[in-house]
XYZ file of C-alpha atoms in Angstrom:
665
model
C 219.810 261.482 -15.946
C 220.495 258.066 -17.355
C 220.329 256.937 -20.944
C 216.764 255.860 -20.226
C 216.033 259.528 -19.602
C 215.982 259.479 -15.808
C 218.226 259.184 -12.786
C 215.576 259.307 -10.063
C 212.100 257.943 -10.687
C 208.834 257.850 -8.736
C 206.433 255.014 -9.585
C 202.849 255.636 -8.494
C 199.992 253.156 -8.577
C 196.972 251.858 -6.774
C 196.593 248.652 -4.848
C 197.477 245.580 -6.952
C 198.227 247.834 -9.914
C 201.599 246.187 -10.607
C 203.643 249.210 -9.531
C 206.177 247.173 -7.546
C 206.778 244.713 -10.375
C 207.150 247.608 -12.782
C 209.737 249.268 -10.545
C 211.633 246.007 -10.116
C 211.783 245.532 -13.880
C 213.418 248.943 -14.287
C 216.444 247.922 -12.221
C 216.581 244.272 -13.280
C 219.698 244.906 -15.407
C 221.653 246.579 -12.609
C 224.551 244.437 -11.291
C 223.524 245.095 -7.672
C 220.414 246.619 -6.133
C 219.825 247.728 -2.560
C 216.164 247.108 -1.784
C 214.957 249.543 0.888
C 211.928 248.084 2.667
C 209.927 250.704 4.559
C 206.886 248.755 5.737
C 206.632 247.741 9.390
C 206.339 244.075 10.265
C 202.658 244.415 11.168
C 200.496 242.180 13.265
C 202.006 238.668 13.519
C 198.498 237.221 13.237
C 197.764 239.087 10.001
C 198.551 236.240 7.613
C 197.345 238.136 4.560
C 199.857 240.941 5.172
C 202.610 238.418 5.843
C 201.786 236.732 2.533
C 202.152 240.040 0.691
C 205.543 240.679 2.246
C 206.668 237.140 1.429
C 205.664 237.609 -2.225
C 207.771 240.758 -2.423
C 210.766 238.972 -0.931
C 210.407 236.014 -3.280
C 210.657 238.264 -6.353
C 213.981 239.768 -5.337
C 217.044 238.215 -7.021
C 219.693 236.715 -4.804
C 222.183 239.431 -5.814
C 220.023 242.133 -4.223
C 220.538 243.298 -0.656
C 217.736 244.437 1.635
C 217.725 247.215 4.188
C 214.846 247.774 6.620
C 214.033 251.375 7.591
C 210.749 250.836 9.443
C 212.305 251.560 12.837
C 213.161 255.181 12.000
C 211.628 257.364 9.258
C 214.817 259.426 9.157
C 216.806 256.379 8.151
C 215.375 256.439 4.611
C 216.570 260.009 4.140
C 220.023 258.992 5.343
C 220.205 255.968 3.025
C 219.308 257.996 -0.060
C 221.586 260.893 0.849
C 224.655 258.737 1.463
C 224.287 256.293 -1.441
C 227.177 256.412 -3.891
C 227.093 256.950 -7.669
C 227.644 253.234 -8.315
C 224.578 252.177 -6.324
C 221.004 251.499 -7.368
C 218.279 251.908 -4.748
C 214.730 250.580 -4.936
C 212.490 252.056 -2.219
C 209.219 250.176 -1.740
C 207.185 251.942 -0.650
C 206.532 255.489 0.561
C 203.143 254.447 1.932
C 204.894 252.303 4.519
C 207.300 255.157 5.237
C 204.396 257.573 5.902
C 202.783 254.964 8.163
C 205.936 254.888 10.285
C 206.206 258.673 10.125
C 202.704 259.079 11.619
C 203.236 256.414 14.232
C 202.651 257.899 17.710
C 206.017 256.478 18.725
C 207.671 259.068 16.461
C 205.502 261.977 17.536
C 205.591 264.816 18.204
C 207.607 265.617 15.063
C 207.598 268.059 12.183
C 206.255 265.796 9.452
C 206.449 268.546 6.829
C 210.139 269.087 7.536
C 210.829 265.349 7.309
C 209.069 265.148 3.937
C 211.114 268.106 2.723
C 214.297 266.375 3.855
C 213.298 263.283 1.880
C 212.678 265.313 -1.284
C 215.994 267.110 -0.854
C 217.832 263.799 -0.462
C 216.201 262.435 -3.615
C 217.013 265.559 -5.612
C 220.690 265.544 -4.636
C 221.252 261.782 -4.595
C 224.279 260.496 -6.496
C 222.759 257.021 -6.773
C 220.133 255.778 -9.173
C 216.910 255.759 -7.152
C 213.505 254.251 -7.891
C 210.761 254.975 -5.364
C 207.381 253.239 -5.241
C 204.363 254.904 -3.664
C 200.594 254.314 -3.508
C 198.483 256.853 -5.353
C 195.633 257.759 -2.968
C 194.533 261.014 -4.527
C 191.954 259.339 -6.744
C 189.935 257.806 -3.913
C 187.257 259.314 -1.698
C 188.202 261.456 1.267
C 188.501 259.087 4.252
C 185.826 259.361 6.881
C 188.179 258.993 9.855
C 190.704 261.547 11.165
C 193.506 258.984 10.999
C 192.654 258.080 7.414
C 192.608 261.742 6.399
C 195.943 262.333 8.105
C 197.484 259.420 6.195
C 196.163 260.491 2.780
C 197.178 264.105 3.378
C 200.706 263.130 4.439
C 201.132 260.642 1.603
C 199.761 263.118 -0.930
C 202.213 265.756 0.269
C 205.042 263.205 0.111
C 204.150 262.153 -3.427
C 204.035 265.760 -4.620
C 207.364 266.641 -3.020
C 209.133 263.520 -4.290
C 207.600 263.820 -7.765
C 208.913 267.366 -7.992
C 212.383 266.148 -6.972
C 212.517 263.173 -9.373
C 213.574 263.288 -12.993
C 210.617 261.152 -14.045
C 207.278 259.976 -12.708
C 205.262 256.991 -13.933
C 201.716 255.956 -13.053
C 200.857 252.254 -13.236
C 197.209 251.352 -13.763
C 196.128 247.733 -14.308
C 199.698 246.772 -15.134
C 200.071 249.534 -17.746
C 202.592 252.321 -17.222
C 201.897 255.905 -18.222
C 204.641 258.518 -18.051
C 203.603 261.660 -16.223
C 207.008 263.359 -16.121
C 208.354 263.793 -18.667
C 205.562 263.004 -21.116
C 206.296 260.056 -23.396
C 207.376 261.180 -26.877
C 205.175 260.519 -29.850
C 207.648 258.050 -31.339
C 207.984 255.978 -28.182
C 207.862 252.251 -28.744
C 207.661 249.276 -26.382
C 210.962 248.358 -24.820
C 210.910 244.825 -26.196
C 210.862 246.234 -29.710
C 214.081 248.176 -29.182
C 216.149 245.123 -28.327
C 214.832 242.084 -30.161
C 217.821 239.954 -29.246
C 217.538 240.493 -25.500
C 215.399 237.990 -23.660
C 212.601 239.722 -21.738
C 213.429 239.902 -18.093
C 211.087 239.689 -15.144
C 208.352 242.290 -15.506
C 209.413 243.194 -19.038
C 205.794 243.548 -20.093
C 205.472 246.338 -17.567
C 208.519 248.274 -18.672
C 208.031 251.757 -20.107
C 208.216 252.723 -23.725
C 211.835 253.620 -24.395
C 212.978 256.269 -26.777
C 213.791 254.667 -30.079
C 217.217 255.978 -31.127
C 216.539 258.372 -33.967
C 218.163 257.270 -37.233
C 220.848 259.608 -38.490
C 221.800 260.585 -41.995
C 225.186 259.024 -42.656
C 227.950 261.227 -43.916
C 231.390 260.971 -45.329
C 234.252 260.671 -42.934
C 234.741 263.710 -40.718
C 236.432 264.700 -37.515
C 234.777 264.218 -34.159
C 232.608 267.301 -33.579
C 233.068 269.153 -30.327
C 229.347 270.041 -30.112
C 228.187 266.453 -30.120
C 225.138 267.253 -28.052
C 223.869 269.895 -30.450
C 221.590 267.480 -32.268
C 222.795 268.042 -35.855
C 225.897 265.842 -35.900
C 226.150 263.152 -38.556
C 228.010 259.862 -38.422
C 230.395 258.401 -41.003
C 229.011 256.243 -43.765
C 229.020 252.477 -43.457
C 230.524 250.742 -46.469
C 229.178 247.361 -47.486
C 231.516 244.647 -48.776
C 230.886 246.101 -52.232
C 232.166 249.458 -50.938
C 228.793 251.109 -51.411
C 227.561 253.549 -48.763
C 224.371 252.602 -46.977
C 222.673 255.824 -45.869
C 220.179 255.740 -43.054
C 217.012 257.825 -43.015
C 217.119 261.021 -41.026
C 214.532 262.266 -38.604
C 214.419 266.063 -38.995
C 214.538 267.918 -35.746
C 215.125 264.838 -33.631
C 216.784 265.742 -30.321
C 220.306 264.470 -29.817
C 219.468 262.790 -26.520
C 217.285 260.337 -28.418
C 220.408 258.745 -29.875
C 221.503 257.720 -26.410
C 218.325 255.914 -25.374
C 219.063 252.321 -24.408
C 217.197 250.066 -22.003
C 220.348 248.491 -20.594
C 221.975 251.619 -19.212
C 222.036 253.622 -16.015
C 224.144 256.635 -16.892
C 223.688 260.296 -15.976
C 222.713 262.857 -18.562
C 223.200 266.605 -18.674
C 221.683 269.160 -20.983
C 224.419 268.711 -23.584
C 224.366 264.912 -23.759
C 225.757 261.768 -22.179
C 228.157 261.949 -19.253
C 230.643 259.087 -19.150
C 232.150 258.698 -15.709
C 233.863 256.057 -13.551
C 231.701 253.451 -11.894
C 229.061 253.165 -14.605
C 226.605 250.309 -14.278
C 226.822 248.418 -17.564
C 225.407 244.961 -18.262
C 227.444 241.804 -17.847
C 227.369 238.744 -20.114
C 225.311 235.824 -18.869
C 227.173 233.980 -16.112
C 225.445 230.667 -16.776
C 225.045 230.191 -20.526
C 228.790 230.431 -21.209
C 229.785 227.467 -19.008
C 226.674 225.587 -20.149
C 227.705 225.957 -23.786
C 231.236 224.722 -23.049
C 229.891 221.756 -21.073
C 227.531 220.974 -23.942
C 230.497 220.611 -26.311
C 231.553 217.485 -24.433
C 228.290 215.811 -25.452
C 228.531 216.546 -29.173
C 229.421 213.977 -31.793
C 232.917 215.339 -32.434
C 235.809 213.030 -33.305
C 238.986 213.572 -31.380
C 239.520 216.016 -28.522
C 237.086 218.613 -29.839
C 237.471 222.340 -30.437
C 240.492 222.940 -28.220
C 241.082 226.630 -27.497
C 238.106 227.530 -29.676
C 235.909 226.377 -26.813
C 236.580 229.858 -25.447
C 234.873 231.334 -28.490
C 231.795 229.205 -27.894
C 231.683 230.194 -24.223
C 232.176 233.868 -25.066
C 229.462 233.875 -27.736
C 227.070 231.975 -25.480
C 227.552 234.428 -22.612
C 227.194 237.520 -24.801
C 224.192 236.109 -26.653
C 222.535 234.717 -23.535
C 222.028 231.197 -24.885
C 223.832 227.885 -24.476
C 223.601 227.296 -28.248
C 225.142 230.481 -29.683
C 224.856 231.230 -33.354
C 227.642 232.457 -35.623
C 227.834 236.215 -36.009
C 226.051 237.132 -39.226
C 226.117 240.923 -39.102
C 229.619 242.274 -38.495
C 230.872 245.840 -38.682
C 234.486 247.046 -38.744
C 235.197 250.442 -37.212
C 238.434 251.825 -38.632
C 239.565 254.716 -36.439
C 242.110 257.034 -37.980
C 243.875 259.477 -35.696
C 247.417 260.804 -36.016
C 249.785 261.718 -33.182
C 252.422 264.337 -33.835
C 255.756 264.698 -32.120
C 258.143 261.936 -31.146
C 255.324 259.351 -30.961
C 255.166 259.284 -34.764
C 258.894 258.988 -35.373
C 259.598 256.801 -38.380
C 256.056 257.093 -39.776
C 255.587 258.165 -43.382
C 253.788 261.478 -43.737
C 250.242 260.999 -44.985
C 250.372 257.205 -44.715
C 247.343 256.914 -42.421
C 245.297 259.115 -44.742
C 246.292 256.934 -47.676
C 245.285 253.806 -45.776
C 241.909 255.323 -44.932
C 241.290 256.288 -48.572
C 242.367 252.824 -49.634
C 239.890 251.191 -47.266
C 237.127 253.533 -48.367
C 237.763 252.495 -51.961
C 237.519 248.812 -51.061
C 241.205 248.114 -51.522
C 243.866 247.003 -49.102
C 244.052 244.129 -46.645
C 241.448 245.425 -44.196
C 238.797 246.217 -46.802
C 239.285 242.952 -48.678
C 239.134 240.877 -45.509
C 236.014 242.779 -44.474
C 234.439 241.962 -47.830
C 235.463 238.320 -47.474
C 233.665 238.221 -44.130
C 230.610 240.104 -45.460
C 231.310 242.831 -42.900
C 230.462 246.496 -43.180
C 233.294 248.998 -42.902
C 233.043 252.417 -41.262
C 235.980 254.830 -41.395
C 236.016 257.294 -38.509
C 238.240 260.350 -38.175
C 239.543 261.003 -34.660
C 240.922 264.405 -33.624
C 244.651 264.848 -34.091
C 246.701 264.548 -30.912
C 249.360 267.004 -29.789
C 252.889 265.869 -28.819
C 252.531 264.051 -25.524
C 256.080 264.855 -24.483
C 255.269 268.578 -24.469
C 251.729 268.712 -23.105
C 248.289 267.069 -23.102
C 247.321 265.206 -26.252
C 243.746 266.505 -26.046
C 241.749 268.979 -24.038
C 239.172 267.763 -21.532
C 236.327 268.858 -23.829
C 237.843 266.967 -26.754
C 238.062 263.822 -24.631
C 234.408 264.127 -23.658
C 233.381 264.652 -27.279
C 235.462 261.695 -28.490
C 234.040 259.384 -25.820
C 230.474 260.348 -26.654
C 231.124 260.072 -30.369
C 232.532 256.560 -29.985
C 229.557 255.601 -27.824
C 227.236 256.892 -30.506
C 228.982 254.845 -33.185
C 228.348 251.712 -31.119
C 224.723 252.777 -30.638
C 224.318 253.205 -34.382
C 225.727 249.725 -34.990
C 223.438 248.148 -32.407
C 220.397 249.910 -33.866
C 221.350 248.531 -37.298
C 221.339 244.959 -35.942
C 225.116 244.503 -35.882
C 226.008 241.415 -33.842
C 229.782 241.884 -33.670
C 232.101 244.883 -33.857
C 235.731 244.687 -34.973
C 237.903 247.516 -33.700
C 240.547 248.617 -36.191
C 242.860 251.613 -36.256
C 245.429 253.363 -38.403
C 247.307 256.445 -37.383
C 250.833 257.764 -37.130
C 252.138 257.409 -33.587
C 249.142 255.381 -32.401
C 251.293 252.545 -31.082
C 253.475 254.900 -29.040
C 250.405 256.603 -27.555
C 248.973 253.206 -26.693
C 252.266 252.265 -25.048
C 252.087 255.418 -22.941
C 248.553 254.535 -21.832
C 249.585 250.978 -21.001
C 252.606 252.182 -19.076
C 250.445 254.596 -17.083
C 247.615 252.161 -16.354
C 249.592 248.944 -15.883
C 252.844 250.318 -14.479
C 255.005 248.967 -17.304
C 258.278 250.368 -18.612
C 257.866 252.014 -22.048
C 260.508 249.911 -23.861
C 258.767 246.706 -22.773
C 255.405 247.643 -24.337
C 256.534 249.536 -27.423
C 256.932 247.410 -30.535
C 259.742 247.768 -33.050
C 259.403 250.310 -35.833
C 259.207 248.725 -39.298
C 259.695 250.897 -42.360
C 257.778 250.614 -45.620
C 260.663 248.542 -46.972
C 260.279 246.042 -44.132
C 263.421 247.147 -42.316
C 263.775 247.693 -38.572
C 264.286 251.347 -37.668
C 265.895 251.318 -34.224
C 266.573 255.059 -34.275
C 262.881 255.824 -34.691
C 262.040 253.317 -31.955
C 264.370 255.120 -29.547
C 262.752 258.455 -30.382
C 259.349 256.972 -29.645
C 260.571 255.512 -26.368
C 261.985 258.897 -25.389
C 258.677 260.600 -26.187
C 256.744 258.129 -24.047
C 259.309 258.422 -21.249
C 259.118 262.214 -21.275
C 255.323 262.135 -21.323
C 255.224 259.855 -18.300
C 257.722 262.065 -16.494
C 255.675 265.162 -17.308
C 252.519 263.571 -15.897
C 254.119 261.820 -12.926
C 252.156 263.972 -10.467
C 248.967 264.069 -12.540
C 245.868 262.070 -11.711
C 245.649 258.625 -13.235
C 241.881 258.715 -13.721
C 240.654 257.359 -17.045
C 239.814 260.696 -18.632
C 243.055 262.243 -17.396
C 245.045 259.438 -19.019
C 243.176 259.925 -22.292
C 243.734 263.671 -22.245
C 247.382 263.586 -21.237
C 248.582 260.499 -23.124
C 245.942 258.663 -25.129
C 244.696 261.129 -27.680
C 241.702 261.119 -29.961
C 241.841 257.624 -31.440
C 242.155 255.838 -28.087
C 239.478 258.066 -26.534
C 237.114 257.340 -29.408
C 237.847 253.609 -29.217
C 237.134 253.711 -25.484
C 233.750 255.239 -26.191
C 233.042 252.493 -28.708
C 233.818 249.792 -26.143
C 231.600 251.410 -23.522
C 228.732 251.955 -25.946
C 229.000 248.397 -27.230
C 228.922 247.096 -23.667
C 225.843 249.168 -22.919
C 224.065 247.639 -25.914
C 225.436 244.126 -25.316
C 227.400 243.976 -28.575
C 230.658 241.951 -28.386
C 233.863 243.447 -29.767
C 236.922 241.834 -31.351
C 240.115 243.590 -30.297
C 243.185 243.542 -32.486
C 246.132 245.794 -31.828
C 247.527 248.400 -29.460
C 244.786 251.014 -29.818
C 242.068 248.518 -28.920
C 244.164 247.129 -26.074
C 244.791 250.605 -24.630
C 241.109 251.492 -24.974
C 240.169 248.312 -23.136
C 242.507 249.237 -20.296
C 240.959 252.694 -19.985
C 237.387 251.423 -20.291
C 238.100 249.042 -17.418
C 238.512 252.066 -15.145
C 235.235 253.570 -16.368
C 233.167 250.381 -16.348
C 234.670 247.084 -15.269
C 232.065 245.173 -17.244
C 233.448 246.332 -20.605
C 236.311 243.843 -20.749
C 233.891 240.927 -20.497
C 232.427 241.899 -23.891
C 235.842 241.845 -25.597
C 237.496 238.946 -27.392
C 241.150 238.941 -28.461
C 241.769 236.534 -31.368
C 245.548 237.156 -31.519
C 248.135 239.355 -29.817
C 249.975 239.790 -33.107
C 253.351 239.530 -31.401
C 252.940 243.031 -29.965
C 254.271 243.326 -26.394
C 251.756 245.995 -25.388
C 248.823 243.862 -26.484
C 250.256 240.898 -24.565
C 250.495 242.977 -21.398
C 246.954 244.323 -21.751
C 245.612 240.839 -22.387
C 247.288 239.591 -19.228
C 245.924 242.465 -17.113
C 242.415 242.224 -18.570
C 242.257 238.445 -18.394
C 241.867 238.048 -22.163
C 243.428 234.901 -23.605
C 244.520 235.169 -27.266
C 243.049 232.306 -29.259
C 245.624 231.934 -32.020
C 249.205 232.973 -32.697
C 249.215 233.832 -36.387
C 251.788 236.632 -36.060
C 250.127 238.510 -38.893
C 251.057 242.169 -39.237
C 248.513 243.531 -41.691
C 247.379 246.546 -39.695
C 245.173 246.742 -36.622
C 241.888 244.937 -37.274
C 243.058 242.769 -40.170
C 244.207 239.871 -37.999
C 240.832 239.716 -36.270
C 239.119 239.561 -39.667
C 241.533 236.872 -40.832
C 240.649 234.744 -37.791
C 236.913 235.458 -37.952
C 236.046 232.572 -40.350
C 237.697 230.162 -37.910
C 235.674 231.569 -35.025
C 232.481 231.336 -37.042
C 233.260 227.735 -37.956
C 233.591 226.815 -34.282
C 230.216 228.391 -33.528
C 228.624 226.639 -36.495
C 229.862 223.262 -35.302
C 228.712 223.949 -31.749
C 225.254 224.927 -32.957
C 224.651 222.222 -35.548
C 226.410 219.023 -34.476
C 224.159 216.429 -32.820
C 224.707 214.784 -29.473
C 226.887 211.676 -29.568
C 224.848 208.444 -29.962
C 226.328 207.057 -26.745
C 224.722 209.958 -24.902
C 221.318 209.566 -26.460
C 221.906 211.341 -29.762
C 220.744 209.995 -33.137
C 222.712 207.204 -34.750
C 224.665 208.524 -37.707
C 223.779 205.568 -39.886
C 221.348 205.473 -42.744
C 218.603 207.083 -40.701
C 220.430 210.399 -40.930
C 219.915 210.369 -44.674
C 216.183 210.236 -44.325
C 215.644 206.463 -44.595
C 217.223 203.051 -44.983
C 219.182 202.263 -48.117
C 219.372 198.569 -48.767
C 221.659 196.542 -50.979
C 219.663 197.561 -54.041
C 220.331 201.261 -53.487
C 223.421 203.378 -53.421
C 224.008 207.099 -53.001
C 225.789 209.011 -55.733
C 228.173 211.909 -55.182
C 225.403 214.443 -55.741
C 223.167 212.821 -53.086
C 220.818 210.914 -55.449
C 219.851 207.301 -54.905
C 220.856 204.846 -57.585
C 219.063 201.530 -57.932
C 220.485 198.324 -59.377
C 218.554 198.873 -62.598
C 220.406 202.153 -63.096
C 223.842 200.615 -62.759
C 225.944 199.682 -65.721
C 228.552 197.823 -63.760
C 230.214 197.539 -60.426
C 232.365 200.533 -61.180
C 229.654 202.721 -62.697
C 229.474 205.074 -59.738
C 233.118 205.795 -59.189
C 235.798 206.116 -61.830
C 239.399 205.466 -61.071
C 241.413 208.640 -61.532
C 243.433 208.949 -64.660
C 246.929 210.429 -64.670
C 246.854 214.172 -65.100
C 248.958 215.317 -68.003
C 250.072 218.767 -68.929
C 246.574 219.634 -70.180
C 243.008 218.344 -70.209
C 242.658 214.675 -71.076
C 240.771 213.703 -74.238
C 239.000 210.491 -75.216
C 238.908 210.301 -78.938
C 236.579 213.207 -79.314
C 237.432 216.866 -79.278
C 235.711 217.449 -75.925
C 238.124 217.799 -73.037
C 237.495 215.682 -69.978
C 238.709 216.804 -66.594
C 241.388 214.578 -65.060
C 239.969 211.936 -62.758
C 236.637 211.678 -64.657
C 235.483 209.007 -67.081
C 234.024 209.773 -70.452
C 230.915 207.794 -71.325
């Protein structure tokens, strides 16, 4: 099943009930859709039927492809059975398919066997399939043998397909009712679950989606292996004042409710979300980004404009779906702590990552103070410890699955809380060496070229430790030279818990359309792995600075991410992104608030901008008040010439100090 709770869906409805529009709205977020048209062409002189078909064609987006199966009823079975896991099929409708099935040209035939084959194909399909069918069981029994044959065959088809599908919906008068499974009591309209997403075509017809159940926050803990058990808590979120903000808990809420999201098309199993290659995740808006950048050329900006910060405006516009993006108000920092033992952590101080995590939790240290300066929440997450990669896998396959799902859930929690931007941070012994191993495996780089120098606590370069780390990465790559290079295999063999968890965060954030600031090797390695699971994830990532780290530079080049600044700060992963965040926000503020240049039709920036004309008898004081001639005591009453600043406050005969540059009256 998908995060919406279904993988295959049957949509039933009467004539003009809105069933087709409802089905189309369910797949509107899919990158590509194969529309399977089953209806025959009909009588060329039947203009009313031709008009209906034309209306259906007009609603289909240009990115959709269409396949006609009217010539052979067996073709539909073949299409569904052979569709791949990355495909989305919309079959409209089974009434047309039954019409072709009963056509004398295809008789004699075993109609029951063909219907069974269709149901079997739907049940075993790897693709996401939505089927539309007329509901004829509520009408009177037809009076003609042909009419009875049609209703009997269509009724049998609907029953067989409904039994094979994960979910069944009935559309009546444009309103959808879930027949399988029954809608939960806490279901809410889809529009209410994503207030920032613009309603797409047919959004009013979309089903009620499961509202992700709030979870009681908890202190930092390791990633649980039984994530799908339903009783797992998430780490607390610290406000800038370092106070935990607990969320209400829904007793007895099923764990699958936490994964509900209207933008996803992912399979589910009984124990929770399955993250696999080829996932269909949403993409940023292709049009609003370039529109926002083009709009900058019309603004009343002196000089050449925003320079490289135009990329920030384009990125924010595409991820927000508007050509006038707003600055990110709600920001959350996810600090992932996960240690790597063995040669990867050579030169690291024992217990240093734990100390850094405690320091951040207490509101001290560079990361916590920068988070407070940016009014960002801070969440410290414990990743499972990773075994020596030179000797064997860093994690087991089950631990990788749990870490991916846990990271996804953290992103879900942030999106449900209204977070508009995530900042990925990390601290852990050996994390940079593990990231270098992942980059070497996924990008084909040599370990020494992507592994940064080792700097001790005293600020000295430790070349001996660097060589040990290089040897560990080299041995790990040699050990896995014949292993698969699939994303989960790389995480298990080389990446470890922190990179696996960060990968889950990136995928979950992409699913919920939340942009992410990357900053450091763990985030870069996670982005490389997430690319192999869902290529859309990298489009939701922004890299403010490469920090002088060679691995981050390589990942940025492969992913097509252009660093915006070159501050060369080394304050720990995540801190540089927070240091650059005020600059990024300033660019968005200017883009959103500056008027169009007067030469292009914008308002003149003369006196009219101050709310009215100020003549010779009025002047504006420093605090914005108007001063008339009768209020003036002289030509220099408004502005005082600055006085020389001495070693202390200036005085004017009285005991009251006067600040330098001010006149005493």
